[in-house]
Coordinates of N, CA, C and O in Angstrom, one line a residue:
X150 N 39.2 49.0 158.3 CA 39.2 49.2 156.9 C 37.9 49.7 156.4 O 37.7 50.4 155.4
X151 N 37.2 49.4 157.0 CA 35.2 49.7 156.8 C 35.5 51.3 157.1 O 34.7 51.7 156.3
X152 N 35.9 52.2 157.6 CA 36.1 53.5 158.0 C 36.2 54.5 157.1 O 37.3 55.0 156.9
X153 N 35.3 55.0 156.5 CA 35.1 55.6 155.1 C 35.9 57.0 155.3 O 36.2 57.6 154.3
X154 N 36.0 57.6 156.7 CA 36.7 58.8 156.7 C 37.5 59.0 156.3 O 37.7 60.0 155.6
X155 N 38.9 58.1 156.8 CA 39.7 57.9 156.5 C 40.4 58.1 155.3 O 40.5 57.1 154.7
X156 N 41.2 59.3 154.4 CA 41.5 59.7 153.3 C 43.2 59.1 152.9 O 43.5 58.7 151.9
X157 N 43.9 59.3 154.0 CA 45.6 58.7 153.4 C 45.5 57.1 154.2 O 44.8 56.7 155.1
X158 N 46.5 56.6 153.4 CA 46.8 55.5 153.7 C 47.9 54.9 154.0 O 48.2 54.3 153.0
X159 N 48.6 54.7 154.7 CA 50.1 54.8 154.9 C 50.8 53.7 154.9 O 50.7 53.1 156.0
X160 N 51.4 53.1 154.2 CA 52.6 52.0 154.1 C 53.6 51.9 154.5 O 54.1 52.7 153.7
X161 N 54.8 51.6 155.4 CA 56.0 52.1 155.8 C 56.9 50.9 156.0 O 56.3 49.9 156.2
X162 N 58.0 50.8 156.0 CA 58.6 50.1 156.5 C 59.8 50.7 157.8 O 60.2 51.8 157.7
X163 N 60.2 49.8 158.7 CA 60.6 50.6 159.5 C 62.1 50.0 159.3 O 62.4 49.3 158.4
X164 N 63.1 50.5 160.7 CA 64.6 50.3 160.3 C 64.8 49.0 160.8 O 66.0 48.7 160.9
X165 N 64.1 48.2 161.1 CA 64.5 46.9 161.6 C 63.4 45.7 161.3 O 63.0 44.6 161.8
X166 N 63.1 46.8 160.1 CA 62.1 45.5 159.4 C 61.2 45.4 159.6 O 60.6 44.4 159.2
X167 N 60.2 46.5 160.4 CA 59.0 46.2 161.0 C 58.4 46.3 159.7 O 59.2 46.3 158.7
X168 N 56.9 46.5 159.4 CA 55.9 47.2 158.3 C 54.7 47.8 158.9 O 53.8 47.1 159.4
X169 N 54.6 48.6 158.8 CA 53.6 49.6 159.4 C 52.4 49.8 158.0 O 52.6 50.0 156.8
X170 N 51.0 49.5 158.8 CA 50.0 50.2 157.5 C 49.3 50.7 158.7 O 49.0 50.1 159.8
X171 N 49.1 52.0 158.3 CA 48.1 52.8 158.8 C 46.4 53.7 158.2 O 45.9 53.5 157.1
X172 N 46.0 54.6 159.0 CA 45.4 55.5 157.7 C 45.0 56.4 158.5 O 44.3 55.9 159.4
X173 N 45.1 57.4 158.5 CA 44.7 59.0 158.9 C 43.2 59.8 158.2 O 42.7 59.2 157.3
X174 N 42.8 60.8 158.6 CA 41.5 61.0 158.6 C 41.8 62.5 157.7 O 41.0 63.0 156.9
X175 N 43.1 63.0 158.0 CA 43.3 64.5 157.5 C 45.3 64.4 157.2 O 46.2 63.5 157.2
X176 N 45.2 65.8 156.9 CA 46.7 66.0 156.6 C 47.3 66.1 157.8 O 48.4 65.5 158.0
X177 N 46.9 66.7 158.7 CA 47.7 66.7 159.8 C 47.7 66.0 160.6 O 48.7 65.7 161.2
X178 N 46.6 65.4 161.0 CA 46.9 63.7 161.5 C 47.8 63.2 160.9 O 48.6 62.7 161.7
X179 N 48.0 63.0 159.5 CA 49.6 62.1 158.4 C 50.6 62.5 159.0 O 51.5 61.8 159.4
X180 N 50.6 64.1 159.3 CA 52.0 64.6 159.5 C 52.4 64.4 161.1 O 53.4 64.0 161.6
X181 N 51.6 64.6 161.6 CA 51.7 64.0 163.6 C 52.4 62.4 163.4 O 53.6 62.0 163.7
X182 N 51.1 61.5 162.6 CA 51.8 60.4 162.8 C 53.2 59.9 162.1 O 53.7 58.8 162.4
X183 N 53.7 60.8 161.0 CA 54.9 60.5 160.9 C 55.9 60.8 161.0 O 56.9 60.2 160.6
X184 N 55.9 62.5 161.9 CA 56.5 62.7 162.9 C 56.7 62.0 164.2 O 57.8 62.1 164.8
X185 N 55.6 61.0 164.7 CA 56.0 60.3 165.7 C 56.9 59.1 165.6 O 57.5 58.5 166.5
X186 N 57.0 58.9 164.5 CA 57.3 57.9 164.0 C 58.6 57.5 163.2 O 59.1 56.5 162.8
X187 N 58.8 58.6 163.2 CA 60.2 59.0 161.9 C 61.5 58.5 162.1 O 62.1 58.1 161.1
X188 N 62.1 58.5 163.5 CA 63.3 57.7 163.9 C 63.1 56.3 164.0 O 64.1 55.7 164.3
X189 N 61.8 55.4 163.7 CA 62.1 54.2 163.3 C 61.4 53.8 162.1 O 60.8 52.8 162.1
X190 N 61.7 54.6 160.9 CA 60.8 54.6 159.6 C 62.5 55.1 158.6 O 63.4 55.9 158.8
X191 N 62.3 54.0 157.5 CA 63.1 54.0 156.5 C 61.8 54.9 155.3 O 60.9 54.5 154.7
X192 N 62.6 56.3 155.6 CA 61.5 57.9 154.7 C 61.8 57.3 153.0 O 61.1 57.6 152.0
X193 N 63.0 56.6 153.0 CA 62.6 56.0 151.3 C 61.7 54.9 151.0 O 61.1 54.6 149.9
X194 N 61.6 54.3 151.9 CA 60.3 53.1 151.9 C 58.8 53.6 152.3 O 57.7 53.0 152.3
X195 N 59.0 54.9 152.5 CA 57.1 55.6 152.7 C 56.3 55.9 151.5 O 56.6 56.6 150.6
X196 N 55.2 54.8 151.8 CA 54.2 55.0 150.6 C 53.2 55.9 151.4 O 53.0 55.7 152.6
X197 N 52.6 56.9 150.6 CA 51.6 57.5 151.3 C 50.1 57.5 150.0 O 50.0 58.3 149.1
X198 N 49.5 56.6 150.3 CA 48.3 56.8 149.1 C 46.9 57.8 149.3 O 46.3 57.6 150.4
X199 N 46.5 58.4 148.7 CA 45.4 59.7 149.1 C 44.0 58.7 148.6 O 44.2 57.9 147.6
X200 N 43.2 58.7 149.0 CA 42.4 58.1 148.6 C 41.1 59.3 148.1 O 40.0 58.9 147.6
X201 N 41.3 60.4 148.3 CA 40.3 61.5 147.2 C 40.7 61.7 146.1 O 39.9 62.1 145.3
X202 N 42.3 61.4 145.9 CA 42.8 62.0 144.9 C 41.9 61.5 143.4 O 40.9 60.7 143.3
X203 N 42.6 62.2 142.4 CA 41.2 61.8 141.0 C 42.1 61.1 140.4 O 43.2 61.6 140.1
X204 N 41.8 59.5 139.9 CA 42.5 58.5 139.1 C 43.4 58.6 138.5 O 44.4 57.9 138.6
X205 N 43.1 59.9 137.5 CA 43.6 59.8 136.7 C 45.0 60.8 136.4 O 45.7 61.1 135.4
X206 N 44.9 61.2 137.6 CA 46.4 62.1 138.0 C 47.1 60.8 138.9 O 48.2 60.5 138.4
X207 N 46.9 60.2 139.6 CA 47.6 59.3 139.9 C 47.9 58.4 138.6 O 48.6 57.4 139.0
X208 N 47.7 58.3 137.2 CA 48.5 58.2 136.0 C 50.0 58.8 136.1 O 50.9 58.0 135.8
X209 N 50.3 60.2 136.6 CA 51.4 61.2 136.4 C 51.7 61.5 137.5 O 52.3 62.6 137.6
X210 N 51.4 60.8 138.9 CA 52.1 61.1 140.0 C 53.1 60.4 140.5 O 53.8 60.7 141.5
X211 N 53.2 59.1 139.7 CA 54.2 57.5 140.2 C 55.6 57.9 140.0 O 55.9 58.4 138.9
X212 N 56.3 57.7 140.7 CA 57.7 57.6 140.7 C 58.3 56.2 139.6 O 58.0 55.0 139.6
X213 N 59.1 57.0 138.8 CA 59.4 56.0 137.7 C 61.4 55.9 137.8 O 62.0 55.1 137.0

């Protein structure tokens, strides 16, 4: 968690209940790992949090 590079953050739950937290360094690292990952990931339970993003768009980014 001390790994300041690190930009997404990944929440997941999988199909048999597992919980996955991860965190990736870039976008395509995100997308590798959740391409590897996809046949045991419930894709309506994926949180993906950006941690550059600016505050205050994450105001109008939330699923309501």
């Amino acid at each position: 968690m001390g790994n300041s590079s690190c930009r997404y953050i990944v929440n997941a739950v999988g199909k048999d209940g597992e919980t996955y937290y991860t965190h990736c360094q870039d976008k395509q690292a995100l997308k590798k790992w959740i391409d590897d990952h996809q046949e045991k990931l419930l894709i309506d339970e994926l949180k993906i949090t950006d941690k550059n993003q600016n505050p205050f768009l994450k105001l109008f980014s939330r699923k309501r």
